[in-house]
């Protein structure tokens, strides 16, 4: 919006804020900012910083249900940045969710006074987005360690933040119809959920409970790095990939699978083809993508084709791949991949089941707890094999609401048109099948999906921001 409207709107709306004192107003206050600046790539990035804006009327968690909004100063002088104006600038919406834990909003300039659950410096993505003329809004969200942070609290919070931005679109620079989410791992999962579940009625009671603004929550585009999604099928996907690898090296330690674990792996691997075949995925020629009962078939070829394409891109960029005997390279072409040898090189990280741990010890078990029961199972397999008689199963709807796969194709969801999904070719936090299934489902349904497994990249995000912003700039 232009500055004149901005002032007029503010004068009328400030009255509303005053009359609703005592409870949190959902009206953006354009006067509550500080000016911040930093040097970036030889340029001064100067912004108005609106920090710790509570984005729900009935916050359950005042520390995390807050959002930081940064607006390039130029937009208050009617200037143009990178072809965008105050009215047209898309809103970059990064989250700092990791491990399904509570997350603070991301920040532009580090502030030692600000307690941050995730620690670490401000993300590069924010200053880069601002330097390229995007408005930035980063929302915090509740997470699994808190009794009030169990699923679907985190995604409900982020949807409420989107509603706040849309509700206040006329009061804020930036176009709230052009929200682009970004996140990594559990945060990548949140990003895909924002893209897949726009305005879906499943979330409505939860949004009402937190007092979300009266607006829609569909978003324009999704950027997701290594999204940890499809949790109710991810155990099978992991064992389909790593079944033959009996040693593991994880964050919590390393070891060798015992006989029981190997049996669990065999059973989960065996169950995977039925899941894949039921998805009715199609390749580019329209041929059904399947796996036979041994886990072989064109689905495996598809997964391998992404790794081969990744190696080819690395080779084209001048990276020496000659030491990798699992790749067959001739005349600068990557001809084939020995998948088993590649997996030995990658190493297994998690023990089976990778997500729904039989002893309820995984982050995901805690995600699917309740206020009174911290951890629950979320797959029939783990529930049957659980090591404790006291184990309980999560509610079906709670599990459904954390998986974007359950909404792509649901007519009640407004799904983002544009998707960019990256999963490192050396990422072992979930199986390759998980992002391949997401990308293929989106492509089959006509959503514009840019998907790749960048070479040698482990579990991480934001490693190719220049490319990300080139992609964003081309979205129409
Ligand atoms: C994350 C990593 C995991 O391995 C997992 O199971 C869940 C979340 C993360 O990095 O956010």
Short mmCIF file of C-alpha atoms and ligand atoms in Angstrom, two decimals:
data_model
loop_
_atom_site.label_atom_id
_atom_site.label_comp_id
_atom_site.label_asym_id
_atom_site.label_seq_id
_atom_site.Cartn_x
_atom_site.Cartn_y
_atom_site.Cartn_z
CA UNK A 1 0.00 0.00 0.00
CA UNK A 2 1.18 3.55 -0.50
CA UNK A 3 2.37 5.76 2.32
CA UNK A 4 -0.65 8.10 2.22
CA UNK A 5 -3.12 5.24 2.59
CA UNK A 6 -0.87 3.81 5.19
CA UNK A 7 -1.15 6.92 7.38
CA UNK A 8 -4.90 7.25 6.83
CA UNK A 9 -5.47 3.59 7.64
CA UNK A 10 -3.32 3.84 10.69
CA UNK A 11 -5.22 6.84 12.06
CA UNK A 12 -8.58 5.07 11.77
CA UNK A 13 -7.37 1.71 12.94
CA UNK A 14 -5.40 2.93 15.93
CA UNK A 15 -8.77 3.73 17.48
CA UNK A 16 -9.74 0.08 17.18
CA UNK A 17 -6.55 -1.00 18.93
CA UNK A 18 -7.24 1.37 21.79
CA UNK A 19 -10.83 0.24 22.24
CA UNK A 20 -9.78 -3.39 22.42
CA UNK A 21 -7.14 -2.89 25.10
CA UNK A 22 -6.92 -5.73 27.58
CA UNK A 23 -6.95 -8.46 24.97
CA UNK A 24 -4.55 -8.85 22.14
CA UNK A 25 -5.57 -6.88 19.09
CA UNK A 26 -5.05 -8.47 15.72
CA UNK A 27 -4.59 -5.13 14.03
CA UNK A 28 -1.04 -4.41 12.93
CA UNK A 29 0.38 -1.26 14.51
CA UNK A 30 2.50 0.51 11.87
CA UNK A 31 4.05 2.86 14.47
CA UNK A 32 5.68 0.19 16.62
CA UNK A 33 8.96 -0.27 14.85
CA UNK A 34 12.63 0.36 15.23
CA UNK A 35 14.96 1.10 12.36
CA UNK A 36 17.72 -1.42 11.83
CA UNK A 37 20.38 -1.73 9.17
CA UNK A 38 23.26 -3.92 8.19
CA UNK A 39 25.75 -4.16 5.35
CA UNK A 40 25.14 -7.00 2.95
CA UNK A 41 26.95 -7.70 -0.32
CA UNK A 42 28.24 -4.13 -0.49
CA UNK A 43 24.84 -2.56 0.15
CA UNK A 44 23.20 -1.14 3.26
CA UNK A 45 20.00 -3.00 4.02
CA UNK A 46 17.85 -0.65 6.10
CA UNK A 47 14.53 -1.84 7.46
CA UNK A 48 11.70 -1.05 9.78
CA UNK A 49 11.64 -3.90 12.28
CA UNK A 50 8.32 -4.81 13.90
CA UNK A 51 9.35 -7.46 16.40
CA UNK A 52 7.47 -9.80 18.72
CA UNK A 53 4.10 -9.01 17.21
CA UNK A 54 1.58 -11.35 18.86
CA UNK A 55 -0.38 -12.80 15.95
CA UNK A 56 -3.30 -14.48 17.77
CA UNK A 57 -6.03 -13.00 19.93
CA UNK A 58 -5.84 -15.69 22.63
CA UNK A 59 -2.19 -16.63 22.80
CA UNK A 60 -1.46 -19.86 24.65
CA UNK A 61 2.27 -19.21 24.51
CA UNK A 62 3.31 -15.56 24.39
CA UNK A 63 6.97 -16.48 23.85
CA UNK A 64 6.40 -18.40 20.64
CA UNK A 65 3.15 -17.12 19.09
CA UNK A 66 4.90 -13.97 17.96
CA UNK A 67 6.15 -12.79 14.62
CA UNK A 68 8.94 -10.51 13.44
CA UNK A 69 8.16 -8.38 10.41
CA UNK A 70 10.84 -6.52 8.47
CA UNK A 71 10.05 -4.02 5.73
CA UNK A 72 12.69 -2.38 3.54
CA UNK A 73 12.89 1.34 4.36
CA UNK A 74 12.76 2.23 0.65
CA UNK A 75 9.10 1.22 0.53
CA UNK A 76 8.22 4.09 2.88
CA UNK A 77 9.68 6.49 0.30
CA UNK A 78 7.75 5.04 -2.62
CA UNK A 79 10.87 3.45 -4.08
CA UNK A 80 11.21 0.30 -6.18
CA UNK A 81 13.51 -2.60 -5.27
CA UNK A 82 14.26 -5.42 -7.70
CA UNK A 83 11.13 -4.49 -9.66
CA UNK A 84 8.87 -4.63 -6.57
CA UNK A 85 6.92 -1.83 -4.91
CA UNK A 86 5.38 -1.60 -1.43
CA UNK A 87 2.21 -3.03 -2.95
CA UNK A 88 3.71 -5.82 -5.04
CA UNK A 89 6.59 -7.11 -2.92
CA UNK A 90 6.01 -10.78 -2.05
CA UNK A 91 6.31 -11.75 1.61
CA UNK A 92 9.09 -14.19 2.45
CA UNK A 93 7.91 -16.31 5.39
CA UNK A 94 10.78 -18.33 6.90
CA UNK A 95 10.37 -20.40 10.04
CA UNK A 96 13.00 -21.66 12.46
CA UNK A 97 11.21 -24.84 13.48
CA UNK A 98 13.65 -27.72 14.02
CA UNK A 99 13.03 -31.14 15.48
CA UNK A 100 9.36 -30.22 15.93
CA UNK A 101 10.53 -28.18 18.93
CA UNK A 102 9.14 -24.76 19.89
CA UNK A 103 10.63 -22.05 17.69
CA UNK A 104 11.23 -18.36 18.09
CA UNK A 105 10.73 -16.17 15.04
CA UNK A 106 13.86 -15.57 13.00
CA UNK A 107 15.57 -12.18 13.36
CA UNK A 108 17.33 -9.66 11.13
CA UNK A 109 20.01 -8.58 13.59
CA UNK A 110 21.16 -10.70 16.48
CA UNK A 111 20.10 -9.54 19.87
CA UNK A 112 21.84 -11.19 22.82
CA UNK A 113 18.93 -10.18 25.07
CA UNK A 114 16.49 -12.24 23.04
CA UNK A 115 16.28 -15.80 24.32
CA UNK A 116 16.20 -18.12 21.32
CA UNK A 117 15.19 -21.75 21.57
CA UNK A 118 17.17 -22.67 18.54
CA UNK A 119 20.18 -20.47 19.32
CA UNK A 120 22.50 -19.42 16.54
CA UNK A 121 22.80 -16.23 14.55
CA UNK A 122 20.05 -14.67 12.40
CA UNK A 123 19.50 -16.53 9.16
CA UNK A 124 21.19 -15.29 6.03
CA UNK A 125 17.92 -15.82 4.19
CA UNK A 126 16.34 -12.80 5.93
CA UNK A 127 18.93 -10.21 4.98
CA UNK A 128 19.16 -11.66 1.48
CA UNK A 129 15.38 -11.53 1.04
CA UNK A 130 15.27 -7.91 2.27
CA UNK A 131 18.17 -6.90 0.01
CA UNK A 132 16.16 -8.25 -2.93
CA UNK A 133 13.06 -6.26 -1.98
CA UNK A 134 10.98 -8.88 -0.21
CA UNK A 135 9.05 -8.09 2.92
CA UNK A 136 10.01 -10.64 5.57
CA UNK A 137 7.69 -12.09 8.20
CA UNK A 138 8.99 -14.86 10.44
CA UNK A 139 6.65 -16.45 12.95
CA UNK A 140 7.51 -18.49 16.01
CA UNK A 141 5.47 -21.56 16.84
CA UNK A 142 4.73 -23.94 19.68
CA UNK A 143 6.52 -27.29 19.74
CA UNK A 144 6.49 -30.81 21.08
CA UNK A 145 8.29 -30.49 24.43
CA UNK A 146 5.49 -28.36 25.80
CA UNK A 147 2.12 -29.86 26.84
CA UNK A 148 0.50 -27.14 24.72
CA UNK A 149 2.84 -27.73 21.78
CA UNK A 150 1.70 -31.16 20.65
CA UNK A 151 0.57 -31.68 17.06
CA UNK A 152 -1.03 -29.85 15.38
CA UNK A 153 -0.06 -26.78 17.50
CA UNK A 154 3.01 -25.81 15.43
CA UNK A 155 1.25 -25.75 12.08
CA UNK A 156 -1.83 -24.12 13.61
CA UNK A 157 0.40 -21.29 14.83
CA UNK A 158 2.05 -20.76 11.47
CA UNK A 159 -1.35 -20.76 9.74
CA UNK A 160 -2.57 -18.20 12.28
CA UNK A 161 0.45 -16.04 11.44
CA UNK A 162 -0.44 -16.27 7.73
CA UNK A 163 -3.99 -15.20 8.60
CA UNK A 164 -2.60 -12.22 10.52
CA UNK A 165 -0.61 -11.13 7.47
CA UNK A 166 -3.65 -11.44 5.21
CA UNK A 167 -5.93 -9.73 7.70
CA UNK A 168 -3.52 -6.79 7.85
CA UNK A 169 -2.59 -6.73 4.17
CA UNK A 170 -3.85 -3.19 3.67
CA UNK A 171 -1.91 -1.91 6.67
CA UNK A 172 1.42 -3.48 5.79
CA UNK A 173 3.79 -3.18 2.88
CA UNK A 174 3.98 -6.43 0.96
CA UNK A 175 1.42 -8.51 -0.91
CA UNK A 176 -0.13 -11.10 1.42
CA UNK A 177 -1.45 -12.96 -1.63
CA UNK A 178 2.19 -13.70 -2.44
CA UNK A 179 3.44 -15.43 0.71
CA UNK A 180 6.40 -17.76 0.16
CA UNK A 181 7.19 -20.04 3.07
CA UNK A 182 10.64 -21.43 3.78
CA UNK A 183 11.82 -24.00 6.29
CA UNK A 184 14.22 -26.86 6.91
CA UNK A 185 13.57 -30.37 8.19
CA UNK A 186 10.64 -30.17 10.65
CA UNK A 187 10.47 -26.53 9.49
CA UNK A 188 10.45 -27.83 5.90
CA UNK A 189 7.57 -30.06 6.91
CA UNK A 190 5.75 -26.99 8.24
CA UNK A 191 6.44 -25.21 4.97
CA UNK A 192 4.93 -28.09 2.96
CA UNK A 193 1.94 -28.21 5.33
CA UNK A 194 1.29 -24.51 4.78
CA UNK A 195 1.35 -25.18 1.05
CA UNK A 196 -0.84 -28.28 1.10
CA UNK A 197 -3.52 -27.44 3.65
CA UNK A 198 -4.63 -23.90 2.78
CA UNK A 199 -8.01 -23.08 4.39
CA UNK A 200 -8.73 -26.74 5.12
CA UNK A 201 -11.59 -27.16 7.65
CA UNK A 202 -9.63 -29.74 9.70
CA UNK A 203 -7.62 -26.90 11.27
CA UNK A 204 -10.51 -24.53 11.83
CA UNK A 205 -11.38 -25.45 15.46
CA UNK A 206 -7.72 -25.09 16.45
CA UNK A 207 -7.41 -21.73 14.71
CA UNK A 208 -10.56 -20.55 16.45
CA UNK A 209 -9.19 -21.65 19.81
CA UNK A 210 -6.03 -19.54 19.46
CA UNK A 211 -8.03 -16.61 18.14
CA UNK A 212 -6.62 -16.49 14.63
CA UNK A 213 -7.54 -13.47 12.54
CA UNK A 214 -10.55 -13.71 10.28
CA UNK A 215 -8.75 -14.37 6.99
CA UNK A 216 -7.64 -17.23 4.76
CA UNK A 217 -4.37 -19.13 5.27
CA UNK A 218 -3.49 -20.49 1.83
CA UNK A 219 -0.06 -19.42 0.60
CA UNK A 220 1.41 -18.69 -2.82
CA UNK A 221 4.57 -20.79 -2.88
CA UNK A 222 6.53 -23.31 -0.84
CA UNK A 223 10.25 -23.66 -0.34
CA UNK A 224 11.13 -26.75 1.69
CA UNK A 225 14.52 -28.19 2.55
CA UNK A 226 14.60 -31.86 3.62
CA UNK A 227 11.02 -31.87 4.89
CA UNK A 228 10.52 -34.57 7.53
CA UNK A 229 7.02 -35.50 6.39
CA UNK A 230 4.78 -38.46 5.72
CA UNK A 231 5.65 -39.70 9.21
CA UNK A 232 3.09 -42.51 9.20
CA UNK A 233 4.80 -44.07 6.15
CA UNK A 234 8.37 -42.90 6.65
CA UNK A 235 9.45 -45.97 8.65
CA UNK A 236 8.72 -48.22 5.67
CA UNK A 237 10.45 -45.81 3.27
CA UNK A 238 13.54 -45.76 5.49
CA UNK A 239 13.84 -49.53 5.64
CA UNK A 240 13.13 -49.94 1.92
CA UNK A 241 16.26 -47.83 1.43
CA UNK A 242 18.55 -48.92 4.26
CA UNK A 243 17.47 -52.53 4.89
CA UNK A 244 20.83 -53.98 3.87
CA UNK A 245 22.83 -51.52 5.99
CA UNK A 246 23.12 -53.03 9.46
CA UNK A 247 25.40 -50.48 11.07
CA UNK A 248 24.18 -47.02 12.03
CA UNK A 249 25.79 -43.71 12.90
CA UNK A 250 23.41 -41.18 14.34
CA UNK A 251 23.49 -38.04 16.43
CA UNK A 252 22.86 -40.18 19.51
CA UNK A 253 25.62 -42.70 18.83
CA UNK A 254 26.56 -45.59 16.62
CA UNK A 255 26.24 -49.34 16.61
CA UNK A 256 25.06 -52.47 14.84
CA UNK A 257 21.46 -53.60 14.46
CA UNK A 258 20.58 -56.66 16.53
CA UNK A 259 18.49 -59.55 15.24
CA UNK A 260 15.22 -58.02 16.43
CA UNK A 261 15.95 -54.72 14.70
CA UNK A 262 16.86 -56.53 11.49
CA UNK A 263 13.53 -58.38 11.62
CA UNK A 264 11.71 -55.07 12.14
CA UNK A 265 13.59 -53.62 9.16
CA UNK A 266 12.66 -56.64 6.99
CA UNK A 267 8.97 -56.32 7.90
CA UNK A 268 8.84 -52.58 7.26
CA UNK A 269 10.70 -52.91 3.96
CA UNK A 270 8.27 -55.63 2.85
CA UNK A 271 5.27 -53.39 3.58
CA UNK A 272 6.54 -50.44 1.52
CA UNK A 273 5.63 -51.58 -2.05
CA UNK A 274 1.96 -51.86 -1.16
CA UNK A 275 1.99 -48.25 0.03
CA UNK A 276 3.81 -46.98 -3.08
CA UNK A 277 1.60 -48.93 -5.46
CA UNK A 278 -1.51 -47.56 -3.79
CA UNK A 279 -0.46 -43.98 -4.55
CA UNK A 280 -1.06 -44.45 -8.30
CA UNK A 281 1.89 -42.28 -9.21
CA UNK A 282 2.67 -41.83 -12.89
CA UNK A 283 5.96 -41.18 -14.65
CA UNK A 284 6.39 -38.52 -17.37
CA UNK A 285 5.11 -40.96 -20.01
CA UNK A 286 2.00 -41.66 -17.96
CA UNK A 287 3.19 -45.13 -16.91
CA UNK A 288 2.30 -46.29 -13.40
CA UNK A 289 5.19 -46.08 -10.94
CA UNK A 290 5.45 -49.27 -8.91
CA UNK A 291 7.58 -51.58 -6.82
CA UNK A 292 7.36 -55.36 -6.90
CA UNK A 293 7.26 -57.43 -3.73
CA UNK A 294 11.05 -57.38 -3.53
CA UNK A 295 11.09 -53.61 -3.57
CA UNK A 296 12.34 -53.40 -7.17
CA UNK A 297 10.72 -51.48 -10.01
CA UNK A 298 10.46 -48.13 -11.76
CA UNK A 299 9.93 -46.30 -8.46
CA UNK A 300 13.47 -47.29 -7.51
CA UNK A 301 14.66 -46.20 -10.97
CA UNK A 302 13.00 -42.83 -10.39
CA UNK A 303 14.75 -42.33 -7.04
CA UNK A 304 18.08 -43.31 -8.61
CA UNK A 305 17.49 -40.98 -11.57
CA UNK A 306 17.43 -38.01 -9.18
CA UNK A 307 20.75 -39.08 -7.64
CA UNK A 308 22.28 -39.57 -11.09
CA UNK A 309 21.02 -36.12 -12.18
CA UNK A 310 22.53 -34.68 -9.01
CA UNK A 311 25.92 -36.29 -9.70
CA UNK A 312 25.76 -35.04 -13.29
CA UNK A 313 25.13 -31.48 -12.11
CA UNK A 314 28.10 -31.72 -9.72
CA UNK A 315 30.28 -33.10 -12.51
CA UNK A 316 29.22 -30.30 -14.86
CA UNK A 317 30.18 -27.82 -12.14
CA UNK A 318 33.71 -29.23 -12.15
CA UNK A 319 33.51 -31.37 -9.02
CA UNK A 320 35.77 -34.41 -9.09
CA UNK A 321 33.67 -37.56 -8.69
CA UNK A 322 36.33 -40.00 -9.90
CA UNK A 323 36.86 -41.51 -6.45
CA UNK A 324 33.22 -42.62 -6.25
CA UNK A 325 33.26 -46.16 -7.59
CA UNK A 326 29.47 -46.39 -7.20
CA UNK A 327 29.14 -44.03 -10.18
CA UNK A 328 29.86 -45.15 -13.73
CA UNK A 329 31.16 -42.10 -15.60
CA UNK A 330 32.21 -42.02 -19.24
CA UNK A 331 33.00 -38.96 -21.36
CA UNK A 332 31.79 -36.66 -18.59
CA UNK A 333 28.41 -38.42 -18.46
CA UNK A 334 27.14 -40.19 -15.35
CA UNK A 335 25.82 -43.40 -16.90
CA UNK A 336 24.69 -45.37 -13.88
CA UNK A 337 24.63 -45.71 -10.11
CA UNK A 338 25.26 -48.77 -7.93
CA UNK A 339 22.54 -47.97 -5.40
CA UNK A 340 23.65 -50.49 -2.74
CA UNK A 341 27.23 -49.21 -2.85
CA UNK A 342 25.93 -45.64 -2.68
CA UNK A 343 23.94 -46.45 0.46
CA UNK A 344 27.02 -48.01 2.06
CA UNK A 345 28.81 -44.73 1.32
CA UNK A 346 25.92 -42.67 2.77
CA UNK A 347 25.58 -44.80 5.94
CA UNK A 348 22.40 -45.46 7.88
CA UNK A 349 21.59 -42.92 10.60
CA UNK A 350 18.48 -44.25 12.35
CA UNK A 351 17.52 -47.62 13.79
CA UNK A 352 14.22 -49.24 12.80
CA UNK A 353 11.53 -48.00 13.07
CA UNK A 354 13.20 -44.67 12.29
CA UNK A 355 10.25 -42.50 13.35
CA UNK A 356 7.67 -44.39 15.40
CA UNK A 357 10.16 -45.87 17.86
CA UNK A 358 8.95 -49.03 19.59
CA UNK A 359 9.95 -47.56 22.97
CA UNK A 360 8.29 -44.21 22.19
CA UNK A 361 11.67 -42.45 22.28
CA UNK A 362 11.61 -40.49 19.01
CA UNK A 363 10.90 -36.76 18.56
CA UNK A 364 7.85 -37.78 16.55
CA UNK A 365 6.44 -39.88 19.41
CA UNK A 366 6.54 -36.74 21.50
CA UNK A 367 5.01 -34.67 18.70
CA UNK A 368 1.95 -36.94 18.75
CA UNK A 369 1.44 -36.83 22.50
CA UNK A 370 -1.20 -34.87 24.37
CA UNK A 371 -1.10 -32.44 27.28
CA UNK A 372 -1.44 -35.35 29.69
CA UNK A 373 0.45 -38.09 27.82
CA UNK A 374 3.79 -36.92 26.50
CA UNK A 375 4.45 -39.61 23.88
CA UNK A 376 2.31 -41.82 21.67
CA UNK A 377 2.61 -44.14 18.70
CA UNK A 378 1.29 -43.14 15.31
CA UNK A 379 1.63 -46.29 13.20
CA UNK A 380 -0.23 -49.57 13.59
CA UNK A 381 3.07 -51.38 13.18
CA UNK A 382 4.74 -49.78 16.21
CA UNK A 383 1.54 -50.00 18.22
CA UNK A 384 1.47 -53.78 17.68
CA UNK A 385 5.16 -54.23 18.43
CA UNK A 386 5.48 -51.68 21.20
CA UNK A 387 7.77 -52.50 24.09
CA UNK A 388 5.34 -51.14 26.70
CA UNK A 389 1.83 -52.25 27.65
CA UNK A 390 1.00 -48.67 28.58
CA UNK A 391 1.59 -47.35 25.05
CA UNK A 392 -1.17 -45.47 23.34
CA UNK A 393 -2.00 -44.61 19.76
CA UNK A 394 -2.31 -41.00 18.60
CA UNK A 395 -5.63 -39.75 17.27
CA UNK A 396 -6.11 -40.32 13.55
CA UNK A 397 -6.90 -36.67 12.87
CA UNK A 398 -3.85 -35.45 14.79
CA UNK A 399 -1.59 -37.64 12.63
CA UNK A 400 -3.45 -36.70 9.45
CA UNK A 401 -2.99 -32.97 10.11
CA UNK A 402 0.82 -33.24 10.21
CA UNK A 403 1.18 -34.83 6.78
CA UNK A 404 0.80 -32.73 3.61
CA UNK A 405 0.34 -35.96 1.60
CA UNK A 406 -3.10 -36.30 3.16
CA UNK A 407 -4.27 -33.00 1.64
CA UNK A 408 -2.78 -32.85 -1.86
CA UNK A 409 -5.80 -33.66 -3.99
CA UNK A 410 -8.37 -32.79 -1.30
CA UNK A 411 -10.78 -30.31 -2.87
CA UNK A 412 -11.28 -28.55 0.48
CA UNK A 413 -7.63 -27.48 0.56
CA UNK A 414 -6.29 -24.58 -1.48
CA UNK A 415 -2.86 -25.82 -2.49
CA UNK A 416 0.10 -23.61 -3.44
CA UNK A 417 0.77 -23.45 -7.15
CA UNK A 418 4.57 -23.34 -6.78
CA UNK A 419 6.85 -25.73 -4.93
CA UNK A 420 10.61 -25.91 -4.56
CA UNK A 421 11.81 -29.00 -2.71
CA UNK A 422 15.42 -29.82 -1.91
CA UNK A 423 16.70 -32.87 -0.08
CA UNK A 424 20.47 -33.41 0.12
CA UNK A 425 21.77 -36.49 -1.71
CA UNK A 426 23.59 -37.37 1.53
CA UNK A 427 20.66 -36.71 3.88
CA UNK A 428 19.83 -39.78 6.00
CA UNK A 429 17.27 -38.23 8.33
CA UNK A 430 14.51 -39.63 6.15
CA UNK A 431 14.47 -41.86 3.08
CA UNK A 432 14.73 -40.43 -0.46
CA UNK A 433 11.34 -41.96 -1.19
CA UNK A 434 9.66 -39.40 1.07
CA UNK A 435 10.50 -36.25 -0.94
CA UNK A 436 10.31 -38.19 -4.25
CA UNK A 437 6.73 -39.21 -3.44
CA UNK A 438 5.83 -35.65 -2.46
CA UNK A 439 7.33 -34.13 -5.62
CA UNK A 440 5.84 -36.76 -7.93
CA UNK A 441 2.39 -36.43 -6.36
CA UNK A 442 2.52 -32.65 -6.84
CA UNK A 443 3.77 -32.98 -10.42
CA UNK A 444 1.09 -35.56 -11.26
CA UNK A 445 -1.57 -33.18 -9.97
CA UNK A 446 -0.28 -30.28 -12.06
CA UNK A 447 1.47 -28.18 -9.42
CA UNK A 448 4.68 -26.53 -10.60
CA UNK A 449 7.35 -28.41 -8.69
CA UNK A 450 11.08 -27.85 -8.82
CA UNK A 451 12.71 -30.83 -7.09
CA UNK A 452 16.33 -31.90 -6.72
CA UNK A 453 18.67 -33.85 -4.44
CA UNK A 454 21.77 -31.61 -4.33
CA UNK A 455 25.03 -33.56 -4.47
CA UNK A 456 26.82 -34.47 -1.24
CA UNK A 457 24.53 -32.23 0.83
CA UNK A 458 23.71 -33.61 4.30
CA UNK A 459 20.62 -32.80 6.41
CA UNK A 460 20.50 -29.00 6.14
CA UNK A 461 18.83 -26.04 4.45
CA UNK A 462 19.31 -22.57 2.96
CA UNK A 463 22.54 -23.69 1.21
CA UNK A 464 21.54 -22.39 -2.22
CA UNK A 465 19.82 -19.11 -1.38
CA UNK A 466 20.90 -17.31 -4.57
CA UNK A 467 19.16 -20.06 -6.59
CA UNK A 468 16.15 -19.96 -4.29
CA UNK A 469 15.66 -16.23 -4.84
CA UNK A 470 16.10 -16.60 -8.61
CA UNK A 471 13.29 -19.18 -8.47
CA UNK A 472 11.13 -16.86 -6.35
CA UNK A 473 11.71 -13.92 -8.70
CA UNK A 474 10.32 -15.94 -11.63
CA UNK A 475 7.05 -16.85 -9.92
CA UNK A 476 4.08 -15.08 -11.43
C1 LIG B 1 14.39 -33.18 12.37
C2 LIG B 1 15.29 -34.22 12.13
C3 LIG B 1 14.87 -35.51 12.27
O1 LIG B 1 15.70 -36.55 12.03
C4 LIG B 1 13.55 -35.79 12.68
O2 LIG B 1 13.18 -37.08 12.83
C5 LIG B 1 12.67 -34.75 12.91
C6 LIG B 1 13.08 -33.44 12.75
C7 LIG B 1 14.85 -31.77 12.22
O3 LIG B 1 16.06 -31.58 11.97
O4 LIG B 1 14.05 -30.86 12.31
#
